[in-house]
mmCIF file of C-alpha atoms (C1' of nucleotides) in Angstrom:
data_model
loop_
_atom_site.group_PDB
_atom_site.id
_atom_site.type_symbol
_atom_site.label_atom_id
_atom_site.label_comp_id
_atom_site.label_asym_id
_atom_site.label_seq_id
_atom_site.Cartn_x
_atom_site.Cartn_y
_atom_site.Cartn_z
ATOM 1 C CA MET A 1140 17.291 2.788 20.457
ATOM 2 C CA ARG A 1141 15.632 6.097 19.867
ATOM 3 C CA ILE A 1142 11.935 6.728 19.964
ATOM 4 C CA GLY A 1143 11.289 6.534 16.240
ATOM 5 C CA GLU A 1144 12.766 3.091 15.879
ATOM 6 C CA VAL A 1145 10.848 1.751 18.856
ATOM 7 C CA ALA A 1146 7.668 3.214 17.451
ATOM 8 C CA GLU A 1147 8.164 1.566 14.108
ATOM 9 C CA LYS A 1148 9.164 -1.818 15.493
ATOM 10 C CA ALA A 1149 6.277 -1.884 17.925
ATOM 11 C CA GLY A 1150 3.804 -0.508 15.440
ATOM 12 C CA VAL A 1151 2.696 2.503 17.436
ATOM 13 C CA SER A 1152 3.082 6.237 17.055
ATOM 14 C CA VAL A 1153 5.845 8.303 18.573
ATOM 15 C CA ARG A 1154 3.169 10.248 20.366
ATOM 16 C CA ALA A 1155 1.902 7.053 21.965
ATOM 17 C CA LEU A 1156 5.332 6.287 23.382
ATOM 18 C CA ARG A 1157 5.598 9.716 24.915
ATOM 19 C CA TYR A 1158 2.119 9.246 26.298
ATOM 20 C CA TYR A 1159 3.099 5.928 27.869
ATOM 21 C CA GLU A 1160 5.990 7.626 29.561
ATOM 22 C CA GLU A 1161 3.715 10.364 30.805
ATOM 23 C CA GLN A 1162 1.545 7.624 32.294
ATOM 24 C CA ASP A 1163 4.562 6.013 33.912
ATOM 25 C CA LEU A 1164 4.385 2.877 31.813
ATOM 26 C CA LEU A 1165 7.858 3.408 30.377
ATOM 27 C CA GLN A 1166 10.940 5.067 31.859
ATOM 28 C CA PRO A 1167 13.465 5.492 29.071
ATOM 29 C CA ASP A 1168 16.888 6.965 29.772
ATOM 30 C CA ARG A 1169 17.905 10.300 28.353
ATOM 31 C CA GLY A 1170 20.923 10.729 26.107
ATOM 32 C CA ALA A 1171 23.261 13.706 26.102
ATOM 33 C CA GLY A 1172 20.992 15.945 24.069
ATOM 34 C CA GLY A 1173 17.928 15.086 26.101
ATOM 35 C CA GLN A 1174 16.676 12.445 23.697
ATOM 36 C CA ARG A 1175 14.978 9.314 24.939
ATOM 37 C CA GLN A 1176 17.017 6.108 24.878
ATOM 38 C CA TYR A 1177 15.176 2.794 24.995
ATOM 39 C CA PRO A 1178 16.544 -0.697 25.655
ATOM 40 C CA ASP A 1179 15.763 -3.434 23.126
ATOM 41 C CA THR A 1180 13.263 -4.953 25.513
ATOM 42 C CA ALA A 1181 11.115 -1.857 25.179
ATOM 43 C CA VAL A 1182 9.570 -3.128 21.963
ATOM 44 C CA ALA A 1183 8.138 -6.207 23.626
ATOM 45 C CA ARG A 1184 7.031 -4.091 26.534
ATOM 46 C CA VAL A 1185 5.161 -1.728 24.283
ATOM 47 C CA ARG A 1186 3.438 -4.642 22.599
ATOM 48 C CA LEU A 1187 2.360 -5.875 26.006
ATOM 49 C CA ILE A 1188 1.008 -2.469 26.900
ATOM 50 C CA GLN A 1189 -0.919 -2.390 23.659
ATOM 51 C CA GLN A 1190 -2.355 -5.795 24.386
ATOM 52 C CA LEU A 1191 -3.520 -4.748 27.808
ATOM 53 C CA PHE A 1192 -5.030 -1.575 26.416
ATOM 54 C CA ALA A 1193 -6.762 -3.666 23.795
ATOM 55 C CA ALA A 1194 -8.224 -5.692 26.619
ATOM 56 C CA GLY A 1195 -9.810 -2.561 27.962
ATOM 57 C CA LEU A 1196 -7.514 -2.023 30.926
ATOM 58 C CA PRO A 1197 -7.070 1.656 31.752
ATOM 59 C CA SER A 1198 -3.509 2.923 32.013
ATOM 60 C CA ARG A 1199 -3.822 2.957 35.782
ATOM 61 C CA SER A 1200 -4.297 -0.797 35.812
ATOM 62 C CA VAL A 1201 -1.568 -1.369 33.264
ATOM 63 C CA ARG A 1202 0.773 0.613 35.467
ATOM 64 C CA GLU A 1203 -0.037 -1.711 38.359
ATOM 65 C CA VAL A 1204 0.267 -4.866 36.346
ATOM 66 C CA LEU A 1205 3.556 -4.199 34.577
ATOM 67 C CA PRO A 1206 5.866 -4.598 37.573
ATOM 68 C CA CYS A 1207 4.233 -7.942 38.316
ATOM 69 C CA VAL A 1208 4.892 -9.196 34.826
ATOM 70 C CA ASP A 1209 8.561 -8.538 35.479
ATOM 71 C CA SER A 1210 8.843 -9.775 39.023
ATOM 72 C CA GLY A 1211 6.163 -12.446 39.057
ATOM 73 C CA LYS A 1212 5.039 -11.011 42.343
ATOM 74 C CA ALA A 1213 1.871 -9.103 43.024
ATOM 75 C CA ALA A 1214 1.367 -6.187 45.332
ATOM 76 C CA PRO A 1215 -1.109 -6.945 48.129
ATOM 77 C CA GLY A 1216 -4.670 -6.742 46.875
ATOM 78 C CA LEU A 1217 -3.582 -6.752 43.280
ATOM 79 C CA LEU A 1218 -4.579 -10.341 42.734
ATOM 80 C CA ASP A 1219 -8.210 -9.425 43.281
ATOM 81 C CA HIS A 1220 -7.824 -6.614 40.836
ATOM 82 C CA LEU A 1221 -6.297 -8.933 38.266
ATOM 83 C CA GLU A 1222 -9.152 -11.374 38.537
ATOM 84 C CA THR A 1223 -11.669 -8.584 38.327
ATOM 85 C CA GLU A 1224 -10.070 -7.489 35.096
ATOM 86 C CA ARG A 1225 -9.967 -11.043 33.871
ATOM 87 C CA ALA A 1226 -13.675 -11.368 34.534
ATOM 88 C CA ARG A 1227 -14.304 -8.110 32.713
ATOM 89 C CA ILE A 1228 -12.436 -9.414 29.699
ATOM 90 C CA SER A 1229 -14.345 -12.682 29.765
ATOM 91 C CA ARG A 1230 -17.656 -10.853 29.851
ATOM 92 C CA ARG A 1231 -16.538 -8.675 27.002
ATOM 93 C CA ILE A 1232 -15.674 -11.754 24.972
ATOM 94 C CA ILE A 1233 -19.094 -13.216 25.614
ATOM 95 C CA ASP A 1234 -20.756 -9.979 24.608
ATOM 96 C CA LEU A 1235 -18.762 -9.879 21.410
ATOM 97 C CA LEU A 1236 -19.642 -13.469 20.580
ATOM 98 C CA ALA A 1237 -23.313 -12.684 21.071
ATOM 99 C CA ALA A 1238 -23.065 -9.559 18.971
ATOM 100 C CA ARG A 1239 -21.290 -11.457 16.244
ATOM 101 C CA ASP A 1240 -24.069 -14.015 16.227
ATOM 102 C CA ARG A 1241 -26.564 -11.205 15.811
ATOM 103 C CA LEU A 1242 -24.603 -9.897 12.872
ATOM 104 C CA ASP A 1243 -24.443 -13.382 11.394
ATOM 105 C CA VAL A 1244 -28.210 -13.576 11.441
ATOM 106 C CA VAL A 1245 -28.449 -10.259 9.643
ATOM 107 C CA ILE A 1246 -25.864 -11.375 7.117
ATOM 108 C CA ALA A 1247 -27.597 -14.693 6.522
ATOM 109 C CA ASN A 1248 -30.958 -12.962 6.078
ATOM 110 C CA THR A 1249 -29.353 -10.561 3.694
ATOM 111 C CA ARG A 1250 -27.873 -13.302 1.541
ATOM 112 C CA ASN A 1251 -31.206 -14.981 0.953
ATOM 113 C CA PRO A 1252 -34.276 -13.112 2.187
ATOM 114 C CA PRO A 1253 -36.239 -15.084 4.766
ATOM 115 C CA PRO A 1254 -39.923 -16.000 4.449
ATOM 116 C CA HIS A 1255 -40.901 -14.396 7.728
ATOM 117 C CA CYS A 1256 -40.037 -10.743 7.907
ATOM 118 C CA ASP A 1257 -40.003 -9.125 11.318
ATOM 119 C CA HIS A 1258 -41.921 -5.932 11.225
ATOM 120 C CA THR A 1259 -40.426 -4.671 14.450
ATOM 121 C CA GLN A 1260 -41.595 -1.089 14.827
ATOM 122 C CA MET B 1235 -44.862 3.312 26.776
ATOM 123 C CA ARG B 1236 -43.110 6.404 27.995
ATOM 124 C CA ILE B 1237 -39.374 6.878 28.050
ATOM 125 C CA GLY B 1238 -38.781 6.011 31.698
ATOM 126 C CA GLU B 1239 -40.405 2.614 31.384
ATOM 127 C CA VAL B 1240 -38.491 1.755 28.241
ATOM 128 C CA ALA B 1241 -35.265 2.797 29.919
ATOM 129 C CA GLU B 1242 -35.902 0.595 32.909
ATOM 130 C CA LYS B 1243 -37.013 -2.429 30.903
ATOM 131 C CA ALA B 1244 -34.095 -2.178 28.534
ATOM 132 C CA GLY B 1245 -31.602 -1.396 31.248
ATOM 133 C CA VAL B 1246 -30.345 1.880 29.835
ATOM 134 C CA SER B 1247 -30.578 5.501 30.879
ATOM 135 C CA VAL B 1248 -33.230 7.923 29.758
ATOM 136 C CA ARG B 1249 -30.450 10.054 28.356
ATOM 137 C CA ALA B 1250 -29.260 7.153 26.220
ATOM 138 C CA LEU B 1251 -32.714 6.799 24.632
ATOM 139 C CA ARG B 1252 -32.819 10.470 23.735
ATOM 140 C CA TYR B 1253 -29.338 10.114 22.332
ATOM 141 C CA TYR B 1254 -30.407 7.160 20.188
ATOM 142 C CA GLU B 1255 -33.227 9.256 18.804
ATOM 143 C CA GLU B 1256 -30.804 12.079 18.083
ATOM 144 C CA GLN B 1257 -28.720 9.555 16.141
ATOM 145 C CA ASP B 1258 -31.796 8.373 14.244
ATOM 146 C CA LEU B 1259 -31.747 4.918 15.767
ATOM 147 C CA LEU B 1260 -35.218 5.332 17.246
ATOM 148 C CA GLN B 1261 -38.212 7.355 16.038
ATOM 149 C CA PRO B 1262 -40.775 7.385 18.839
ATOM 150 C CA ASP B 1263 -44.144 9.079 18.370
ATOM 151 C CA ARG B 1264 -45.048 12.149 20.350
ATOM 152 C CA GLY B 1265 -48.101 12.286 22.612
ATOM 153 C CA ALA B 1266 -50.295 15.321 23.098
ATOM 154 C CA GLY B 1267 -47.989 17.038 25.562
ATOM 155 C CA GLY B 1268 -44.913 16.445 23.441
ATOM 156 C CA GLN B 1269 -43.841 13.378 25.352
ATOM 157 C CA ARG B 1270 -42.206 10.457 23.581
ATOM 158 C CA GLN B 1271 -44.378 7.391 23.046
ATOM 159 C CA TYR B 1272 -42.644 4.063 22.364
ATOM 160 C CA PRO B 1273 -44.151 0.819 21.057
ATOM 161 C CA ASP B 1274 -43.518 -2.363 23.048
ATOM 162 C CA THR B 1275 -41.038 -3.527 20.444
ATOM 163 C CA ALA B 1276 -38.780 -0.629 21.355
ATOM 164 C CA VAL B 1277 -37.351 -2.529 24.307
ATOM 165 C CA ALA B 1278 -35.991 -5.305 22.112
ATOM 166 C CA ARG B 1279 -34.754 -2.759 19.639
ATOM 167 C CA VAL B 1280 -32.834 -0.915 22.320
ATOM 168 C CA ARG B 1281 -31.269 -4.170 23.472
ATOM 169 C CA LEU B 1282 -30.159 -4.814 19.917
ATOM 170 C CA ILE B 1283 -28.672 -1.365 19.658
ATOM 171 C CA GLN B 1284 -26.788 -1.942 22.872
ATOM 172 C CA GLN B 1285 -25.470 -5.212 21.567
ATOM 173 C CA LEU B 1286 -24.211 -3.630 18.386
ATOM 174 C CA PHE B 1287 -22.606 -0.830 20.350
ATOM 175 C CA ALA B 1288 -20.992 -3.432 22.564
ATOM 176 C CA ALA B 1289 -19.556 -4.972 19.426
ATOM 177 C CA GLY B 1290 -17.842 -1.722 18.693
ATOM 178 C CA LEU B 1291 -20.051 -0.560 15.849
ATOM 179 C CA PRO B 1292 -20.338 3.218 15.706
ATOM 180 C CA SER B 1293 -23.846 4.655 15.645
ATOM 181 C CA ARG B 1294 -23.457 5.357 11.957
ATOM 182 C CA SER B 1295 -23.136 1.648 11.240
ATOM 183 C CA VAL B 1296 -25.920 0.754 13.613
ATOM 184 C CA ARG B 1297 -28.147 3.194 11.777
ATOM 185 C CA GLU B 1298 -27.384 1.375 8.543
ATOM 186 C CA VAL B 1299 -27.845 -2.076 9.944
ATOM 187 C CA LEU B 1300 -31.132 -1.569 11.762
ATOM 188 C CA PRO B 1301 -33.413 -1.352 8.720
ATOM 189 C CA CYS B 1302 -31.922 -4.583 7.414
ATOM 190 C CA VAL B 1303 -32.678 -6.387 10.611
ATOM 191 C CA ASP B 1304 -36.305 -5.450 10.031
ATOM 192 C CA SER B 1305 -36.563 -6.050 6.332
ATOM 193 C CA GLY B 1306 -34.000 -8.787 5.846
ATOM 194 C CA LYS B 1307 -32.753 -6.876 2.872
ATOM 195 C CA ALA B 1308 -29.491 -5.001 2.577
ATOM 196 C CA ALA B 1309 -28.781 -1.766 0.809
ATOM 197 C CA PRO B 1310 -26.241 -2.152 -1.989
ATOM 198 C CA GLY B 1311 -22.707 -2.423 -0.629
ATOM 199 C CA LEU B 1312 -23.919 -2.979 2.881
ATOM 200 C CA LEU B 1313 -23.114 -6.664 2.822
ATOM 201 C CA ASP B 1314 -19.431 -5.866 2.459
ATOM 202 C CA HIS B 1315 -19.711 -3.459 5.309
ATOM 203 C CA LEU B 1316 -21.380 -6.090 7.465
ATOM 204 C CA GLU B 1317 -18.643 -8.593 6.806
ATOM 205 C CA THR B 1318 -15.995 -5.998 7.473
ATOM 206 C CA GLU B 1319 -17.574 -5.375 10.849
ATOM 207 C CA ARG B 1320 -17.825 -9.087 11.454
ATOM 208 C CA ALA B 1321 -14.137 -9.438 10.752
ATOM 209 C CA ARG B 1322 -13.381 -6.552 13.073
ATOM 210 C CA ILE B 1323 -15.318 -8.231 15.850
ATOM 211 C CA SER B 1324 -13.529 -11.518 15.264
ATOM 212 C CA ARG B 1325 -10.154 -9.850 15.466
ATOM 213 C CA ARG B 1326 -11.219 -8.103 18.620
ATOM 214 C CA ILE B 1327 -12.202 -11.418 20.152
ATOM 215 C CA ILE B 1328 -8.846 -12.909 19.274
ATOM 216 C CA ASP B 1329 -7.071 -9.926 20.795
ATOM 217 C CA LEU B 1330 -9.074 -10.275 23.962
ATOM 218 C CA LEU B 1331 -8.321 -13.976 24.206
ATOM 219 C CA ALA B 1332 -4.622 -13.241 23.821
ATOM 220 C CA ALA B 1333 -4.750 -10.505 26.422
ATOM 221 C CA ARG B 1334 -6.618 -12.766 28.799
ATOM 222 C CA ASP B 1335 -3.933 -15.390 28.365
ATOM 223 C CA ARG B 1336 -1.330 -12.781 29.222
ATOM 224 C CA LEU B 1337 -3.233 -11.923 32.353
ATOM 225 C CA ASP B 1338 -3.551 -15.591 33.219
ATOM 226 C CA VAL B 1339 0.197 -15.948 33.130
ATOM 227 C CA VAL B 1340 0.583 -13.016 35.462
ATOM 228 C CA ILE B 1341 -2.055 -14.414 37.780
ATOM 229 C CA ALA B 1342 -0.486 -17.856 37.791
ATOM 230 C CA ASN B 1343 2.964 -16.404 38.484
ATOM 231 C CA THR B 1344 1.500 -14.349 41.252
ATOM 232 C CA ARG B 1345 -0.134 -17.316 42.942
ATOM 233 C CA ASN B 1346 3.145 -19.213 43.203
ATOM 234 C CA PRO B 1347 6.274 -17.293 42.283
ATOM 235 C CA PRO B 1348 8.168 -18.890 39.390
ATOM 236 C CA PRO B 1349 11.829 -19.947 39.446
ATOM 237 C CA HIS B 1350 12.787 -17.859 36.424
ATOM 238 C CA CYS B 1351 12.108 -14.200 36.814
ATOM 239 C CA ASP B 1352 12.082 -12.072 33.684
ATOM 240 C CA HIS B 1353 14.107 -8.991 34.197
ATOM 241 C CA THR B 1354 12.634 -7.208 31.231
ATOM 242 C CA GLN B 1355 14.004 -3.684 31.320
ATOM 243 C "C1'" DC C 1235 29.339 23.387 7.263
ATOM 244 C "C1'" DT C 1236 24.799 23.029 6.201
ATOM 245 C "C1'" DA C 1237 20.362 21.250 5.136
ATOM 246 C "C1'" DA C 1238 17.224 17.862 6.309
ATOM 247 C "C1'" DA C 1239 15.490 14.514 9.392
ATOM 248 C "C1'" DA C 1240 14.389 13.282 13.840
ATOM 249 C "C1'" DC C 1241 13.661 14.788 18.244
ATOM 250 C "C1'" DC C 1242 12.183 17.921 22.121
ATOM 251 C "C1'" DT C 1243 8.342 20.340 25.106
ATOM 252 C "C1'" DC C 1244 4.054 22.503 25.728
ATOM 253 C "C1'" DA C 1245 -0.627 22.662 24.945
ATOM 254 C "C1'" DC C 1246 -4.959 22.553 22.669
ATOM 255 C "C1'" DG C 1247 -8.087 19.401 19.611
ATOM 256 C "C1'" DT C 1248 -10.664 15.013 18.823
ATOM 257 C "C1'" DC C 1249 -14.273 11.519 19.063
ATOM 258 C "C1'" DA C 1250 -18.127 8.699 21.023
ATOM 259 C "C1'" DA C 1251 -21.620 7.794 24.078
ATOM 260 C "C1'" DC C 1252 -23.488 9.433 27.050
ATOM 261 C "C1'" DG C 1253 -23.658 12.355 32.273
ATOM 262 C "C1'" DT C 1254 -25.345 16.263 34.352
ATOM 263 C "C1'" DC C 1255 -27.409 20.577 35.382
ATOM 264 C "C1'" DA C 1256 -30.851 24.339 34.573
ATOM 265 C "C1'" DG C 1257 -35.214 25.902 33.816
ATOM 266 C "C1'" DA C 1258 -39.673 24.996 31.937
ATOM 267 C "C1'" DT C 1259 -43.771 21.909 31.239
ATOM 268 C "C1'" DG C 1260 -46.857 17.754 31.574
ATOM 269 C "C1'" DC C 1261 -49.489 14.372 34.131
ATOM 270 C "C1'" DA C 1262 -51.683 11.632 37.938
ATOM 271 C "C1'" DA C 1263 -53.193 11.760 42.945
ATOM 272 C "C1'" DG C 1264 -55.311 13.481 47.012
ATOM 273 C "C1'" DC D 366 -55.605 23.179 43.423
ATOM 274 C "C1'" DT D 367 -51.300 21.938 44.405
ATOM 275 C "C1'" DT D 368 -47.864 18.866 45.269
ATOM 276 C "C1'" DG D 369 -44.610 16.144 43.218
ATOM 277 C "C1'" DC D 370 -42.579 13.116 40.078
ATOM 278 C "C1'" DA D 371 -41.787 12.313 35.030
ATOM 279 C "C1'" DT D 372 -40.560 14.476 31.011
ATOM 280 C "C1'" DC D 373 -39.101 18.198 27.931
ATOM 281 C "C1'" DT D 374 -35.276 21.042 25.478
ATOM 282 C "C1'" DG D 375 -30.849 22.927 25.257
ATOM 283 C "C1'" DA D 376 -26.160 22.942 26.274
ATOM 284 C "C1'" DC D 377 -21.884 22.213 28.540
ATOM 285 C "C1'" DG D 378 -18.891 18.420 30.978
ATOM 286 C "C1'" DT D 379 -16.489 13.837 30.995
ATOM 287 C "C1'" DT D 380 -13.146 10.214 29.843
ATOM 288 C "C1'" DG D 381 -9.109 7.916 27.496
ATOM 289 C "C1'" DA D 382 -5.672 7.489 24.273
ATOM 290 C "C1'" DC D 383 -3.821 9.660 21.657
ATOM 291 C "C1'" DG D 384 -3.607 13.541 17.033
ATOM 292 C "C1'" DT D 385 -1.803 17.732 15.667
ATOM 293 C "C1'" DG D 386 0.507 22.074 15.303
ATOM 294 C "C1'" DA D 387 3.889 25.612 17.054
ATOM 295 C "C1'" DG D 388 8.423 26.738 17.820
ATOM 296 C "C1'" DG D 389 12.907 25.317 19.051
ATOM 297 C "C1'" DT D 390 17.095 21.792 19.459
ATOM 298 C "C1'" DT D 391 19.842 17.664 18.218
ATOM 299 C "C1'" DT D 392 21.561 14.365 15.167
ATOM 300 C "C1'" DT D 393 22.929 12.713 10.827
ATOM 301 C "C1'" DA D 394 24.119 12.635 5.784
ATOM 302 C "C1'" DG D 395 26.707 14.683 2.268
#
DNA sequence: CTAAAACCTCACGTCAACGTCAGATGCAAG
DNA sequence: CTTGCATCTGACGTTGACGTGAGGTTTTAG
């Protein structure tokens, strides 16, 4: 597969794919004319990368995690890192839930104005 | 209250408070010497701002939402905006949950190597 | 064979929420 | 009075994940 097809199937930009390679998250082959050649599995891999990015992992961490997804083995000390990231994600989820609740209050108040109006500031 | 105290009580930097003012999220008074003077309610307000930022709202949206939190009334069309943001947060939460699950698989595999090793790419 | 896509490599631009530094001023204490 | 910390106003720096344009090459369709 060439870069455009991968981009479309994975739902990312061509630029993003080149960026991933620059960050050592992908290592596509090169065809005769110097064009990138991806295996079919690359699409799933890109989706995984996106998911990890969405979780707030920096590319450095993604680069460390990817080999472990393949091999099922972790480099020494990586397990701690993984759990640290997991904790970060969990905290982020909690924060988002709290923020959503705050928004819900605002929305509810907006739908039918409450009797007691805060006059904060 | 002066800016340093607000910063400490709200758990943010002094710079952040000046930035919020620049973005029209706070309008502190000015004392004789030109120093900012905050009411006690400012601490809670800053915490709210932080929470909305944590939810991924840009300062523009926060600026729109804040008056409604006070008044309980929404500007026309804002309700749609609020629900759009709510939906965005919900999607974000779902993404994070999915990503966390992915990490959990990696962590589990790392703890005791699995029989079947993916050889993705 | 040729025109149009698609691809290539630099390399600078972007955006948000601050960090940080410089140089000047204000404010409370001894 | 002066020492010293808090605060002030600019204004440039940072970070990450790309966007975007320039200028050239490769591949594909007709």
